[in-house]
Short mmCIF file of C-alpha atoms and ligand atoms in Angstrom, two decimals:
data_model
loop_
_atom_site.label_atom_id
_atom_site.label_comp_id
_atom_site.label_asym_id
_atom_site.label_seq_id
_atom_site.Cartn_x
_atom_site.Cartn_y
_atom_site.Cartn_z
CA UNK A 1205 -3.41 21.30 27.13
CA UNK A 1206 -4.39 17.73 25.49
CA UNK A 1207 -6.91 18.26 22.81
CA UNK A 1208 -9.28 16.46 25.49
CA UNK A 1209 -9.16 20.01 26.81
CA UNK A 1210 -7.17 18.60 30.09
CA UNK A 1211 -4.00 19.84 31.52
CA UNK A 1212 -1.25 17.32 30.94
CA UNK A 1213 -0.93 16.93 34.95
CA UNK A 1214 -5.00 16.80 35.30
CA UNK A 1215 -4.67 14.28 32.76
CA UNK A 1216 -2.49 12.02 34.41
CA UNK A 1217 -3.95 12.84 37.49
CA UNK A 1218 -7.18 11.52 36.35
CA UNK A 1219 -5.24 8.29 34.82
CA UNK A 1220 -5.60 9.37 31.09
CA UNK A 1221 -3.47 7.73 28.96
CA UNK A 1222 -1.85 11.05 26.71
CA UNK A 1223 -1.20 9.19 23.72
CA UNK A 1224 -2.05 12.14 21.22
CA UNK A 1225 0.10 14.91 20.50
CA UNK A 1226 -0.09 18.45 21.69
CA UNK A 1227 0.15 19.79 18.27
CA UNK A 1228 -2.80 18.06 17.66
CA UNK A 1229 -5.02 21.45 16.57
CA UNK A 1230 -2.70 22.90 14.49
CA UNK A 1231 -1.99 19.52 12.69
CA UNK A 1232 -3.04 20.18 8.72
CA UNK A 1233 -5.31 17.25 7.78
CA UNK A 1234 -2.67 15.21 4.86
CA UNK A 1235 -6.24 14.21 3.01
CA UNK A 1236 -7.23 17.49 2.68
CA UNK A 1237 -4.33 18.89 1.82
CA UNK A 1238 -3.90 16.35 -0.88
CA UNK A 1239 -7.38 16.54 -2.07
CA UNK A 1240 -7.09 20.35 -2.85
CA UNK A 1241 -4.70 18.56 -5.80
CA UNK A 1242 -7.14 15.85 -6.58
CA UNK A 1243 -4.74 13.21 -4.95
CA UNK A 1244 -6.39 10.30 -2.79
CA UNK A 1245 -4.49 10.40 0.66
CA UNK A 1246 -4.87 6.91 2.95
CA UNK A 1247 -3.07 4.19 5.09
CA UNK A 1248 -2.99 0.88 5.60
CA UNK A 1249 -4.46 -0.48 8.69
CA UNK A 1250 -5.69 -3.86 10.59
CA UNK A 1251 -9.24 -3.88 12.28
CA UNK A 1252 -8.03 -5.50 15.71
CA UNK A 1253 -5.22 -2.86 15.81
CA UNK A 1254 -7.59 0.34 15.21
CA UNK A 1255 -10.72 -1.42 17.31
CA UNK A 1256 -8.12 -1.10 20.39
CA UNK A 1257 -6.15 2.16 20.13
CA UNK A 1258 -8.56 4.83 20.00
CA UNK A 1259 -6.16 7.35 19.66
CA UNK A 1260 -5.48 6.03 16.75
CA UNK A 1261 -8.51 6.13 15.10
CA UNK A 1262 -8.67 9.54 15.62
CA UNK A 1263 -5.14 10.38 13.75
CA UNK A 1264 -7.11 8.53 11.04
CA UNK A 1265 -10.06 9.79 10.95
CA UNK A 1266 -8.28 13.12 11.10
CA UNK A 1267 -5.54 11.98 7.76
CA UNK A 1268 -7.00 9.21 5.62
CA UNK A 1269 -9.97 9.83 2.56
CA UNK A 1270 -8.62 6.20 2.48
CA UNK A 1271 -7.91 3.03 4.26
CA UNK A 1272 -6.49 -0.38 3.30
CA UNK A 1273 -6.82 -3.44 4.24
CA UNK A 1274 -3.34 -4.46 5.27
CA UNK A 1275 -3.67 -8.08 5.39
CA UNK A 1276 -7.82 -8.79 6.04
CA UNK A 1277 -8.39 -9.34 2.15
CA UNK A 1278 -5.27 -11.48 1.72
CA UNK A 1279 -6.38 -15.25 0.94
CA UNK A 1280 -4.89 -16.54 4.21
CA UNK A 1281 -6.99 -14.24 6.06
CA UNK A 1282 -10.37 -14.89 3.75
CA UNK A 1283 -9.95 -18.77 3.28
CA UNK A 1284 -9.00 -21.30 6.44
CA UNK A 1285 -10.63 -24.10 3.83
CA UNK A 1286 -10.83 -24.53 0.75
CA UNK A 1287 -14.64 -24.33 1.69
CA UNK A 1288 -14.74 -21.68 3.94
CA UNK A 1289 -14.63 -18.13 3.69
CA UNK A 1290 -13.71 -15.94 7.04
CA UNK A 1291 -15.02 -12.29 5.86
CA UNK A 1292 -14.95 -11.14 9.75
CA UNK A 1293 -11.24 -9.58 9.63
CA UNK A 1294 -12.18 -7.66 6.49
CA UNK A 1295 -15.56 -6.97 6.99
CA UNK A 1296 -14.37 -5.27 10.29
CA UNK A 1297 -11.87 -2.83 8.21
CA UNK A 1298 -14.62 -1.72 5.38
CA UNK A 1299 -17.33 -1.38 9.05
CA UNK A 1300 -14.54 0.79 10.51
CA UNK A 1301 -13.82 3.05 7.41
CA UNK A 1302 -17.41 3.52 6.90
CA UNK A 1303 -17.93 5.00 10.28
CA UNK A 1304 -14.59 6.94 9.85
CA UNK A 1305 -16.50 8.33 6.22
CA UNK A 1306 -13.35 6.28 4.46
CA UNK A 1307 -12.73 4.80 1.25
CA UNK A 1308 -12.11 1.32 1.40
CA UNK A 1309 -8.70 0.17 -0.63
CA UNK A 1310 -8.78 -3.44 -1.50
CA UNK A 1311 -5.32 -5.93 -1.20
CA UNK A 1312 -5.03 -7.86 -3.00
CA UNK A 1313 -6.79 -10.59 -4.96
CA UNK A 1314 -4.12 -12.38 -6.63
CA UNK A 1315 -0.44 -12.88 -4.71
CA UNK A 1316 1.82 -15.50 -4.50
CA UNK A 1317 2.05 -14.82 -1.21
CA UNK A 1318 -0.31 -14.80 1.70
CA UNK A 1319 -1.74 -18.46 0.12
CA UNK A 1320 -2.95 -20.69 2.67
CA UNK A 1321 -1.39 -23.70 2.68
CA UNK A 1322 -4.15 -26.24 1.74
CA UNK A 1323 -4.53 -24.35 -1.50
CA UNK A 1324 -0.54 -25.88 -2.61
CA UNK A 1325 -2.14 -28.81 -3.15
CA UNK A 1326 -5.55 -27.89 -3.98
CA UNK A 1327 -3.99 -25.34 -7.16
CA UNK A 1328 -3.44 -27.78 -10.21
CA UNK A 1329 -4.21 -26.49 -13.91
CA UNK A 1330 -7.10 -28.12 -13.46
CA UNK A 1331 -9.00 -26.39 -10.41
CA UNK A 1332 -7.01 -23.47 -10.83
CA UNK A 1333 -8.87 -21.31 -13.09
CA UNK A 1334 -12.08 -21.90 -11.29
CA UNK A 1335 -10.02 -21.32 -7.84
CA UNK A 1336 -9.20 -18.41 -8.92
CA UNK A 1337 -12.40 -16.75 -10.45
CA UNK A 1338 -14.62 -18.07 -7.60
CA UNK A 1339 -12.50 -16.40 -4.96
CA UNK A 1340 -12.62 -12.85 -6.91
CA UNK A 1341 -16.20 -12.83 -7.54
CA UNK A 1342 -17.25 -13.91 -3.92
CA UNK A 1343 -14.81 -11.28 -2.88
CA UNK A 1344 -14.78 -8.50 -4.72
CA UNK A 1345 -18.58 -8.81 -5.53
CA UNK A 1346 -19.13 -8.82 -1.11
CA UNK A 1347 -17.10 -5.29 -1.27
CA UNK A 1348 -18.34 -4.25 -4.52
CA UNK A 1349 -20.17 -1.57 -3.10
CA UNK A 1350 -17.43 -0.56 -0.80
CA UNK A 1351 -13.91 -1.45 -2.22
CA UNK A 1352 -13.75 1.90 -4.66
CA UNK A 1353 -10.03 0.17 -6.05
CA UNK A 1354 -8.59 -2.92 -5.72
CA UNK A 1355 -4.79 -4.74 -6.33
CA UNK A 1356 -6.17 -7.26 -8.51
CA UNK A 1357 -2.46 -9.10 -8.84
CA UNK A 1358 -0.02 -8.18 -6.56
CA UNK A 1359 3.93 -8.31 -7.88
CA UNK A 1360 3.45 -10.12 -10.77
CA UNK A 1361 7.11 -9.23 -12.30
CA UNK A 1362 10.12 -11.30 -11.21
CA UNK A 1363 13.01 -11.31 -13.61
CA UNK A 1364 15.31 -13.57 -12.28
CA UNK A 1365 12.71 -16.34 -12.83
CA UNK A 1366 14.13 -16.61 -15.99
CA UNK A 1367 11.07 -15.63 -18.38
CA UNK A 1368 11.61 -13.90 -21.21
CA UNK A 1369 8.27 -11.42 -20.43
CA UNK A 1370 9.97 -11.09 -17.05
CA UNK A 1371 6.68 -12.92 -15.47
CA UNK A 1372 7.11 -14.07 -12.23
CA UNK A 1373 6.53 -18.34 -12.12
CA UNK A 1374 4.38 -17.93 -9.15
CA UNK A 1375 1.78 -20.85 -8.65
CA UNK A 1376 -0.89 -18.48 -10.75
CA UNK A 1377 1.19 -19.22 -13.30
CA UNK A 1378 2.41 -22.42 -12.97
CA UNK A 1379 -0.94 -23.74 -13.00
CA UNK A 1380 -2.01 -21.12 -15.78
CA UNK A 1381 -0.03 -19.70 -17.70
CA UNK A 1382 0.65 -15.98 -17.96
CA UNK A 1383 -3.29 -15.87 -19.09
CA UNK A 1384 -4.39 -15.84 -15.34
CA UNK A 1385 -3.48 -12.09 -14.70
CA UNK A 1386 -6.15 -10.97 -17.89
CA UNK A 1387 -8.61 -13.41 -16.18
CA UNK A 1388 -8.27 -12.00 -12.74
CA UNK A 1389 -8.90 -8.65 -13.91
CA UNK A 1390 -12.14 -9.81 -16.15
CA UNK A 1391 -13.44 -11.86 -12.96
CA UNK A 1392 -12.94 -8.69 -10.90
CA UNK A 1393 -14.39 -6.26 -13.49
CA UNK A 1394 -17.45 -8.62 -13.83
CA UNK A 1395 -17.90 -8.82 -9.80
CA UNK A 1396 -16.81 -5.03 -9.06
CA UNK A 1397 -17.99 -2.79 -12.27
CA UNK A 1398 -17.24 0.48 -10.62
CA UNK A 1399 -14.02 -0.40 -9.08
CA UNK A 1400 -10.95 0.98 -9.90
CA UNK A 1401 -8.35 -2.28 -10.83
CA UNK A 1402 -4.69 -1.94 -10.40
CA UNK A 1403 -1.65 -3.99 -10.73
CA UNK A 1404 0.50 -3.73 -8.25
CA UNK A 1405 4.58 -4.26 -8.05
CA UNK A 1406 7.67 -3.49 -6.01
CA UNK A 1407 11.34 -2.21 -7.24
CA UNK A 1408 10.22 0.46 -9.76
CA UNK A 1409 11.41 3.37 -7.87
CA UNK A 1410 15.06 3.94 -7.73
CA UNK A 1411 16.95 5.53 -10.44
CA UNK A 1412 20.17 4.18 -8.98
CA UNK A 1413 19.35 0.28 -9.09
CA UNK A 1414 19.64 -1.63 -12.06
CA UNK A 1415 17.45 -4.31 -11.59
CA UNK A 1416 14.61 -2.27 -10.56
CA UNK A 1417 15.62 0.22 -14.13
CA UNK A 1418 14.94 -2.99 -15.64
CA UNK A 1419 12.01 -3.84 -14.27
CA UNK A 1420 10.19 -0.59 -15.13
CA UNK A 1421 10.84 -1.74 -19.20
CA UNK A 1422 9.34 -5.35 -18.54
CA UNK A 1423 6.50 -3.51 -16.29
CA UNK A 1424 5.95 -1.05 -19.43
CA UNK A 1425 5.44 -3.99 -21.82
CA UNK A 1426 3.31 -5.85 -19.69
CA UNK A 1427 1.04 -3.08 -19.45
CA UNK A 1428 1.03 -2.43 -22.79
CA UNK A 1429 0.48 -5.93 -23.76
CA UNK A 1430 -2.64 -5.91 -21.18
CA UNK A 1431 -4.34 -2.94 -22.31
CA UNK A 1432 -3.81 -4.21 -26.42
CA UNK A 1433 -5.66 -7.24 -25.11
CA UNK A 1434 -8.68 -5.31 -23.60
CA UNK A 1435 -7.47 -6.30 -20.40
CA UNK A 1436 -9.82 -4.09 -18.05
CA UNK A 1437 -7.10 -1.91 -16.03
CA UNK A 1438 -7.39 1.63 -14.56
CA UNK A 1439 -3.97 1.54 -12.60
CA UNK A 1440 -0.58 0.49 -12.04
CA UNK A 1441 0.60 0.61 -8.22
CA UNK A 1442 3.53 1.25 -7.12
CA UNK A 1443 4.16 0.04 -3.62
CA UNK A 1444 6.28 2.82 -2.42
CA UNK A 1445 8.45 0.80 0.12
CA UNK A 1446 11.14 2.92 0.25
CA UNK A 1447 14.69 2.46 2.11
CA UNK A 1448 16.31 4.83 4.19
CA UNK A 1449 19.85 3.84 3.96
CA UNK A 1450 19.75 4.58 0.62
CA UNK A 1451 20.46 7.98 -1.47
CA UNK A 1452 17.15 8.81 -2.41
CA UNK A 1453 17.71 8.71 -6.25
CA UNK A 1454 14.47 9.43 -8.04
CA UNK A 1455 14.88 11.66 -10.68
CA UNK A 1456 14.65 11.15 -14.48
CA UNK A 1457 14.08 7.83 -15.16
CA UNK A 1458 10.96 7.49 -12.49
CA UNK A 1459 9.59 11.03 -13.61
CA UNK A 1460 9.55 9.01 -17.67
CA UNK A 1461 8.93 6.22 -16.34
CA UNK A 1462 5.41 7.44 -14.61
CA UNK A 1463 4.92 9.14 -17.61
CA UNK A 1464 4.25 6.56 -20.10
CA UNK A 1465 2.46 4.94 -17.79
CA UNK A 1466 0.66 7.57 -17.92
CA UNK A 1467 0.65 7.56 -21.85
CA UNK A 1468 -0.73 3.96 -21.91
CA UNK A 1469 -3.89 6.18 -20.75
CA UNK A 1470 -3.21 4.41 -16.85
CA UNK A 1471 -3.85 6.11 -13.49
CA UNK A 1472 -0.92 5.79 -10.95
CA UNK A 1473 -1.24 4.84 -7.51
CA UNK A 1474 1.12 4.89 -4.43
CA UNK A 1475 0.10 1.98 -2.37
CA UNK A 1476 2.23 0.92 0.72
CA UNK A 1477 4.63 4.17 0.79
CA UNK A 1478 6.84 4.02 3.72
CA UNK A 1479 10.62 4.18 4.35
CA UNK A 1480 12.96 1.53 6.01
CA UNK A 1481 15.11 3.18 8.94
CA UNK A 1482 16.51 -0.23 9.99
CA UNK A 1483 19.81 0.28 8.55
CA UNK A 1484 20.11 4.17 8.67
CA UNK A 1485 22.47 4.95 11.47
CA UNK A 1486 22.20 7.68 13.95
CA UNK A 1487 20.52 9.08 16.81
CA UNK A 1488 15.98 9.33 16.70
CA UNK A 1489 16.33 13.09 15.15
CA UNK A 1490 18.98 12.57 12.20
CA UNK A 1491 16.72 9.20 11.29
CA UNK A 1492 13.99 11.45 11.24
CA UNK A 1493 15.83 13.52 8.63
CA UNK A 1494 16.75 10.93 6.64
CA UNK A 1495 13.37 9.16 6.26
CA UNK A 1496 11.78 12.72 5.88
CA UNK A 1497 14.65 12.80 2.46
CA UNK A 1498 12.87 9.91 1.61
CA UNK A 1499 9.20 10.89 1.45
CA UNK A 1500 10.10 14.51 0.29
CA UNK A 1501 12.14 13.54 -2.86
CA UNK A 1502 10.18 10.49 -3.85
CA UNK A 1503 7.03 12.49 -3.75
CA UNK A 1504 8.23 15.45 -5.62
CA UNK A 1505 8.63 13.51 -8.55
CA UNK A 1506 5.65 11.34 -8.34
CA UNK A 1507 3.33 13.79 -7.69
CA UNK A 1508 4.52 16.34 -10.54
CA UNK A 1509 2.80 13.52 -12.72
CA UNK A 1510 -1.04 14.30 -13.08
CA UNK A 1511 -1.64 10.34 -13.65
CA UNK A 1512 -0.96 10.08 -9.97
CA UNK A 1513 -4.43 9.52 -8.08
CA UNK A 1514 -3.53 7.78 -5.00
CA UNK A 1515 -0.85 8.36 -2.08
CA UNK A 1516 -1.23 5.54 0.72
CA UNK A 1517 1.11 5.27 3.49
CA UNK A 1518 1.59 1.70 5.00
CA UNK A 1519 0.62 2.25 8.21
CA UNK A 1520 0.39 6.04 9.77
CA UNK A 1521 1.95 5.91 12.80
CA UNK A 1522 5.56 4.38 14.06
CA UNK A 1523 3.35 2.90 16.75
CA UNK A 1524 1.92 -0.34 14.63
CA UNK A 1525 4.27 -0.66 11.42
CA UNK A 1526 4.80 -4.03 10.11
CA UNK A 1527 8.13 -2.82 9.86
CA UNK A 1528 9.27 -3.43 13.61
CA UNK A 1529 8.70 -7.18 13.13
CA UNK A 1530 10.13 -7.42 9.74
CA UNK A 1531 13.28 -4.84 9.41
CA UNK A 1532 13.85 -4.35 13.34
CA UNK A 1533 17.23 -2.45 13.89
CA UNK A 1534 20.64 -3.66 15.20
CA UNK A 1535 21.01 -1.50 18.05
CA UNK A 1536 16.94 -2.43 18.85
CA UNK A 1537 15.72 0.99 19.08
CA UNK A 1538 11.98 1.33 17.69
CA UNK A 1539 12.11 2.02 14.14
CA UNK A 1540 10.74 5.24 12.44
CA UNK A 1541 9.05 4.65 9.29
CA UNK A 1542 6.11 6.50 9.05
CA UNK A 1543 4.94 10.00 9.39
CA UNK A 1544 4.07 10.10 12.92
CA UNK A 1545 5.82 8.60 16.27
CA UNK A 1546 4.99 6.22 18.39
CA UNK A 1547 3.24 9.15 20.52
CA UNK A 1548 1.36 9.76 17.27
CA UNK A 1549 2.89 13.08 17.28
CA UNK A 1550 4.14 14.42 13.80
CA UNK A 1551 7.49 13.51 12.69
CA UNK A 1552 9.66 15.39 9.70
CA UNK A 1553 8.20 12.87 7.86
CA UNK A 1554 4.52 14.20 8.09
CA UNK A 1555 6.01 17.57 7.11
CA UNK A 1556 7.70 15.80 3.82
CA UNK A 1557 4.20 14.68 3.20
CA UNK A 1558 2.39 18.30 3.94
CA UNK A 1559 4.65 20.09 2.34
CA UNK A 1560 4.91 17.64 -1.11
CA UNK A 1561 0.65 18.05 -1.02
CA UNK A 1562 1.17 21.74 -0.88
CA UNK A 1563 3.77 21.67 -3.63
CA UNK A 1564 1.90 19.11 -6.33
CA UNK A 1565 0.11 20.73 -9.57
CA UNK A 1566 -3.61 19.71 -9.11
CA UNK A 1567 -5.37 16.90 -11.03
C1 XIL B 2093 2.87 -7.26 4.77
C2 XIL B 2093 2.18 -6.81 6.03
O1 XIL B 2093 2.51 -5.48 6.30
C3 XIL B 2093 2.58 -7.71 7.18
O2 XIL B 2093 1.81 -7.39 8.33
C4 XIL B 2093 2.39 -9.17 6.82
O3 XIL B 2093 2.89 -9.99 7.87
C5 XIL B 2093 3.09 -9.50 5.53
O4 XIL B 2093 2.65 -8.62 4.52
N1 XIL B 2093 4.07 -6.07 -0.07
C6 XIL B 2093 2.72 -6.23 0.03
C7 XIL B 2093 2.07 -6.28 1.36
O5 XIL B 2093 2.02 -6.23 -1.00
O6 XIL B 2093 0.94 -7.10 1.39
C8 XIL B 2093 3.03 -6.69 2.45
O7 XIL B 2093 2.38 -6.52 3.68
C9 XIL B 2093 4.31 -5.90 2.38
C10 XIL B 2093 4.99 -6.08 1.05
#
């Protein structure tokens, strides 16, 4: 039986599309189950993509206390001119999580990427400050009653650019100076008041890679150097994007890493979890072992740490991942990044998840 009630064949017969998984009833809801710990489960998702797949929705509706925007909020999709703002993309995503009885997750203010390109030349040390704090306050002050946290500056670290704070010389900063991450957070606090604020980075998760080792330190100083300047900041996020071809080496160093973050009095977030199959090799069910690895041993150790609010999964199902356009695979078989298939049926993955929930002290 489908969970429409229908035999399979009456199904067909009657030219339903049986998109959703048998298992469907006995599927444990991952947002309950991780807020029996206190833990904030969600994905990421685009409005046009969840609009059309109703099937979809429903594996949402069914998972997520939490959705993000996965590129709606992003300045290219906010501001074709420098004059115009285009709120229709992400006014459709925090629409669609209010009907699903979502919290709205907001990415991200400040990025070097994602700029449209008129604003290369409009950004000069001049404009930018203004640039800057106009955008946050017409945008996070539209969502303020609906974005509950927001990536105020997305990846702000980039040691190889040379800086001895290990700041990254995006064009924030070229036109600014490292002051324009404390101002982004004060224009967001002032627009937002009851939003939580994060800063948000990449390579802080293996324990096996020595430029992301290094990049916890600079992150810890940074943070540190924020919060002795009054900057207003509830949250570091870490984005989560995890690769399967690699041994899944989270021990030690992430558990003390978390953990003064945690003593800098910060909340933790896992933003844009998911786990890169491009490169593991194999047939569909030893991938789906691998990537399960993955999500089982990262989570363990993050979610032993109490400071850890938020688990978001970048995407939900393997059937819209940015992942297939970005890291497609060699021998071009779909790849298998998130916890569900294609079929949105349950993958090992979704276990990794259920059982990790199950496992985690509570909040
Ligand atoms: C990605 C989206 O998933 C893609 O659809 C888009 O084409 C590019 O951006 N880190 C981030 C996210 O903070 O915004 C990125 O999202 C993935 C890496």
């Amino acid at each position: 039986m489908t969970r429409l009630g229908l035999s399979r064949r009456a199904a067909l017969a009657s030219g339903l599309a049986l998109t959703a998984a048998p298992t469907w009833a006995a599927e444990r809801s991952l947002r309950d189950l991780a807020a029996a710990k206190g833990v904030l489960f969600g994905a990421a998702i685009e409005p046009h993509v969840v609009q059309d797949d109703p099937a979809f929705a429903d594996l949402l509706q069914r998972h997520c206390g939490s959705l993000t925007a996965e590129n709606a909020m992003k300045w290219n999709a906010l501001r074709p001119t420098p004059d115009r703002f285009d709120f229709a993309a992400a006014d459709a995503t925090v629409a669609f999580a209010r009907r699903q009885g979502a919290q709205v997750y907001g990415h991200a203010l400040v990025w070097h990427e994602a700029m449209p390109a008129w604003l290369d030349e409009a950004l000069t040390p001049r404009t930018a400050g203004a640039l800057l704090s106009d955008h946050i306050r017409r945008v996070a002050g539209r969502y303020a009653g609906s974005v509950t946290a927001w990536d105020v500056v997305n990846e702000v670290v980039e040691r190889n650019d040379g800086r001895r704070d290990g700041l990254r010389l995006s064009p924030w900063f070229r036109a600014l100076g490292p002051s324009y991450i404390g101002a982004a957070f004060r224009a967001a606090r002032q627009a937002a008041p009851r939003a939580r604020l994060a800063l948000a980075d990449y390579g802080l998760e293996y324990d096996d890679e020595r430029w992301m080792v290094e990049k916890r330190g600079t992150m810890l100083s940074l943070l540190e150097d924020l919060k002795a300047a009054g900057v207003p900041i509830h949250a570091l996020a870490i984005q989560g994007h995890l690769d399967g071809a690699r041994r899944p080496a989270f021990g030690a160093g992430l558990r003390r890493f978390l953990a003064q973050v945690a003593n800098l009095g910060l909340e933790i977030y896992i933003t844009e979890l998911d786990v890169n199959d491009q490169k593991v090799p194999g047939n569909v069910a030893r991938r789906d072992v691998v990537v399960a690895d993955s999500y089982r041993a990262f989570l363990d150790v993050v979610l032993d740490e109490p400071a850890v609010r938020r688990v978001t999964t970048w995407g939900l199902t393997d059937r819209h991942t940015s992942k297939s356009g970005m890291f497609p695979r060699a021998d071009r078989a779909g790849v298998r990044p998130l916890p569900f298939d294609a079929a949105l049926r349950p993958k090992l993955a979704y276990q990794a998840l259920v059982d990790a929930f199950a496992g985690a002290p509570r909040r």
